[in-house]
Amino acid sequence: MKKINAVILIVMMMAAGTARAQYTQDKPNVEFMFKVEAGYMHYVGNYGSPTKEEANPNIKVPGTGYNLNNAEEGMGLNVMAGVNISQDFFLGGGLGYTLCARLSPMQFDRSSNMAVAFIDMDYRPVGDTWAPMVGARLGGSFLMNPNNYGNTIAPLAEVYGGLNWFYDHALQQMDRNYHSLFVETGVQFTQGTVFVPIRVGWRW
C-alpha cells in the first residue's frame, strides 16, 4: 500500500510539474503593452513664485517655476506604451495633455494648457480577477501659456495606487493576462502645484 501511495504521489508531482512548465512556457517574460487613461486632477496647492523685477526694468530675476492660477483643477488624458515584464511589472513612456481651469465656478477663459511626458512604471499582482496596483512616474511638463513665473518647463513626479479588474478570465490564465480596466489615485507635483489625480483607464 505504501508503494502504491508513493507511486501515486510521484505521478501527481510529475503532472503538476508538467502543467506548471507548460503554463510558464505560455507566458512570455516580455511583451508590449499599451495603456490609456483619463481623469480629474484635484487641486491641493501651489508653491511657485513669480519672476521679480529689480530697480532696472530690463533685469528680471527668474522665479521658482510657474504657479498655476489659484484653485486650477485639471482634466487630463494620458497614453502610454512599454513592455510588460513577467506579467506583473510594466515599464514604459507616456505622453499626455491636461487642461487646468477653475471648475467651480467654471472659468475656461482663464484656463492653462499643459503637455506632459514621463516614464511610467507599475507593479500589479495578477493572481485574481481583482488585483491591486502601485506605481510611480517621473518626467516633465510644459505649460503652453505665457506667464511671469519664469520657467514653463517643470519636473513632474507622481506616486499612485489603484485596482485592476482583469475582465477576461480566458486571457488571464494564458499568455496575455494583463488585459484590464483600472482605477487609480495618488499625488502629483508639477509646475509648482500639487494635484491629487483620480483616473480610470484601460490596458491591453
Coordinates of C-alpha atoms in Angstrom, one line a residue:
M1 CA 0.0 0.0 0.0
K2 CA 2.8 2.4 0.8
K3 CA 4.4 1.7 -2.5
I4 CA 1.2 2.5 -4.3
N5 CA 0.8 5.7 -2.4
A6 CA 4.4 6.6 -3.3
V7 CA 3.8 5.9 -7.0
I8 CA 0.6 8.0 -7.0
L9 CA 2.4 10.9 -5.2
I10 CA 5.3 10.7 -7.8
V11 CA 2.8 10.7 -10.7
M12 CA 0.9 13.7 -9.2
M13 CA 4.1 15.7 -8.7
M14 CA 5.2 14.9 -12.3
A15 CA 1.9 16.0 -13.7
A16 CA 1.9 19.2 -11.6
G17 CA 5.5 20.0 -12.8
T18 CA 4.5 19.4 -16.4
A19 CA 1.4 21.6 -16.1
R20 CA 3.5 24.4 -14.5
A21 CA 6.2 24.2 -17.1
Q22 CA 3.5 24.4 -19.9
Y23 CA 1.9 27.3 -18.2
T24 CA 5.2 29.1 -17.7
Q25 CA 6.1 28.4 -21.4
D26 CA 2.8 30.0 -22.5
K27 CA 3.6 33.2 -20.6
P28 CA 6.5 35.2 -22.3
N29 CA 8.7 37.2 -20.0
V30 CA 8.4 40.4 -22.0
E31 CA 5.5 41.7 -24.1
F32 CA 4.5 45.0 -25.5
M33 CA 1.6 46.7 -23.7
F34 CA -0.4 49.9 -24.1
K35 CA -2.4 52.0 -21.5
V36 CA -4.8 54.8 -21.9
E37 CA -6.3 56.8 -19.1
A38 CA -8.4 59.9 -18.4
G39 CA -9.5 61.6 -15.3
Y40 CA -9.8 64.6 -12.9
M41 CA -6.9 66.4 -11.2
H42 CA -7.9 67.8 -7.8
Y43 CA -6.1 70.9 -6.9
V44 CA -4.3 70.9 -3.5
G45 CA -2.0 73.9 -3.5
N46 CA 0.7 75.7 -5.5
Y47 CA 4.1 77.0 -4.3
G48 CA 5.8 78.7 -7.2
S49 CA 6.9 82.4 -7.0
P50 CA 6.8 84.8 -9.9
T51 CA 9.7 86.5 -11.7
K52 CA 10.8 89.6 -9.9
E53 CA 12.0 92.8 -11.5
E54 CA 14.9 94.7 -10.0
A55 CA 15.3 98.5 -10.0
N56 CA 16.3 98.3 -13.6
P57 CA 13.1 97.2 -15.5
N58 CA 15.3 95.4 -18.1
I59 CA 16.6 93.0 -15.4
K60 CA 14.4 90.1 -14.2
V61 CA 15.2 87.6 -11.5
P62 CA 13.8 84.1 -12.5
G63 CA 11.1 82.7 -10.4
T64 CA 10.9 79.2 -8.9
G65 CA 8.7 77.8 -11.6
Y66 CA 5.2 78.5 -12.8
N67 CA 2.5 78.8 -10.3
L68 CA -0.9 77.9 -11.8
N69 CA -3.8 80.3 -11.0
N70 CA -5.2 79.5 -7.6
A71 CA -7.6 76.6 -7.5
E72 CA -7.0 75.5 -11.1
E73 CA -8.3 71.9 -11.2
G74 CA -7.4 69.7 -14.1
M75 CA -8.8 67.3 -16.6
G76 CA -6.3 65.1 -18.4
L77 CA -5.7 62.3 -20.9
N78 CA -2.5 60.1 -20.9
V79 CA -1.4 57.5 -23.4
M80 CA 1.5 55.1 -22.6
A81 CA 3.4 52.3 -24.3
G82 CA 6.0 50.0 -22.9
V83 CA 6.9 46.4 -22.0
N84 CA 5.2 44.1 -19.7
I85 CA 7.8 42.1 -17.7
S86 CA 7.0 38.7 -16.2
Q87 CA 3.3 39.6 -16.4
D88 CA 3.4 41.8 -13.2
F89 CA 5.7 44.8 -13.9
F90 CA 5.2 47.5 -16.5
L91 CA 7.9 49.9 -17.7
G92 CA 7.3 52.4 -20.4
G93 CA 6.9 56.0 -21.5
G94 CA 3.8 58.3 -21.8
L95 CA 2.5 61.5 -23.3
G96 CA -0.4 63.5 -22.0
Y97 CA -2.4 66.7 -22.0
T98 CA -4.0 68.4 -19.1
L99 CA -6.5 71.3 -19.2
C100 CA -6.3 73.3 -15.9
A101 CA -9.1 75.7 -15.0
R102 CA -11.3 76.7 -12.2
L103 CA -14.3 74.4 -12.4
S104 CA -16.4 75.9 -9.6
P105 CA -17.4 78.3 -10.9
M106 CA -16.2 77.4 -14.4
Q107 CA -13.6 79.8 -15.8
F108 CA -12.3 78.3 -19.0
D109 CA -11.5 81.7 -20.3
R110 CA -8.5 81.7 -17.8
S111 CA -7.5 78.1 -18.4
S112 CA -4.0 76.7 -18.7
N113 CA -2.9 74.1 -21.2
M114 CA -0.2 71.7 -20.0
A115 CA 1.6 68.9 -22.0
V116 CA 3.4 66.2 -20.1
A117 CA 5.9 63.5 -20.9
F118 CA 7.1 60.9 -18.4
I119 CA 8.5 57.4 -17.6
D120 CA 5.8 55.2 -16.1
M121 CA 6.3 52.1 -14.0
D122 CA 3.7 50.0 -12.2
Y123 CA 3.5 46.6 -10.4
R124 CA 0.3 44.6 -10.2
P125 CA 0.0 41.0 -9.0
V126 CA -2.3 39.2 -11.4
G127 CA -3.4 36.2 -9.4
D128 CA -7.0 37.3 -9.0
T129 CA -9.7 38.9 -11.1
W130 CA -9.4 42.0 -8.9
A131 CA -5.8 42.9 -8.2
P132 CA -4.0 45.9 -6.6
M133 CA -1.6 48.2 -8.4
V134 CA 1.1 50.6 -7.3
G135 CA 3.2 52.8 -9.5
A136 CA 5.3 55.9 -10.0
R137 CA 6.0 58.5 -12.7
L138 CA 9.0 60.8 -13.4
G139 CA 9.1 63.3 -16.2
G140 CA 8.3 66.9 -17.1
S141 CA 5.5 69.2 -18.0
F142 CA 5.4 72.1 -20.4
L143 CA 3.0 75.0 -19.8
M144 CA 1.7 76.3 -23.1
N145 CA 0.6 79.7 -21.7
P146 CA 2.7 82.9 -21.3
N147 CA 3.4 83.7 -17.7
N148 CA 5.5 85.8 -15.4
Y149 CA 6.8 82.9 -13.2
G150 CA 10.0 82.2 -15.1
N151 CA 10.1 78.6 -16.4
T152 CA 7.4 77.0 -18.4
I153 CA 9.1 73.6 -18.3
A154 CA 9.0 71.9 -14.9
P155 CA 9.7 68.5 -13.5
L156 CA 6.9 66.1 -12.8
A157 CA 6.8 63.5 -10.1
E158 CA 3.9 61.2 -9.1
V159 CA 3.1 58.2 -7.0
Y160 CA -0.1 56.3 -7.3
G161 CA -2.1 53.2 -6.4
G162 CA -5.1 51.5 -7.8
L163 CA -7.2 48.5 -8.6
N164 CA -7.3 46.4 -11.7
W165 CA -10.2 44.3 -13.0
F166 CA -8.9 41.6 -15.3
Y167 CA -12.1 41.3 -17.3
D168 CA -11.2 38.2 -19.5
H169 CA -10.6 35.1 -17.5
A170 CA -9.6 33.1 -20.5
L171 CA -6.8 35.5 -21.2
Q172 CA -5.9 35.9 -17.5
Q173 CA -5.0 32.2 -17.4
M174 CA -2.9 32.2 -20.6
D175 CA -0.1 34.3 -22.0
R176 CA -1.9 37.7 -22.1
N177 CA -3.2 38.2 -18.6
Y178 CA -2.7 41.9 -18.3
H179 CA -5.9 43.0 -20.2
S180 CA -7.8 45.1 -17.6
L181 CA -9.7 48.1 -16.7
F182 CA -8.4 50.1 -13.7
V183 CA -8.9 53.0 -11.4
E184 CA -6.1 54.9 -9.7
T185 CA -5.3 57.8 -7.5
G186 CA -2.2 59.3 -6.0
V187 CA -0.3 62.6 -5.6
Q188 CA 1.4 64.6 -8.4
F189 CA 3.7 67.6 -8.2
T190 CA 4.4 69.7 -11.2
Q191 CA 4.5 73.4 -12.2
G192 CA 4.9 74.3 -8.5
T193 CA 1.4 72.8 -7.9
V194 CA 0.2 69.7 -6.1
F195 CA -2.6 67.7 -7.5
V196 CA -4.5 64.5 -6.5
P197 CA -5.4 62.7 -9.7
I198 CA -8.4 60.4 -9.9
R199 CA -8.3 58.4 -13.2
V200 CA -9.9 55.4 -15.0
G201 CA -8.1 53.5 -17.7
W202 CA -7.7 50.5 -19.9
R203 CA -4.6 48.4 -20.5
W204 CA -4.2 45.9 -23.4

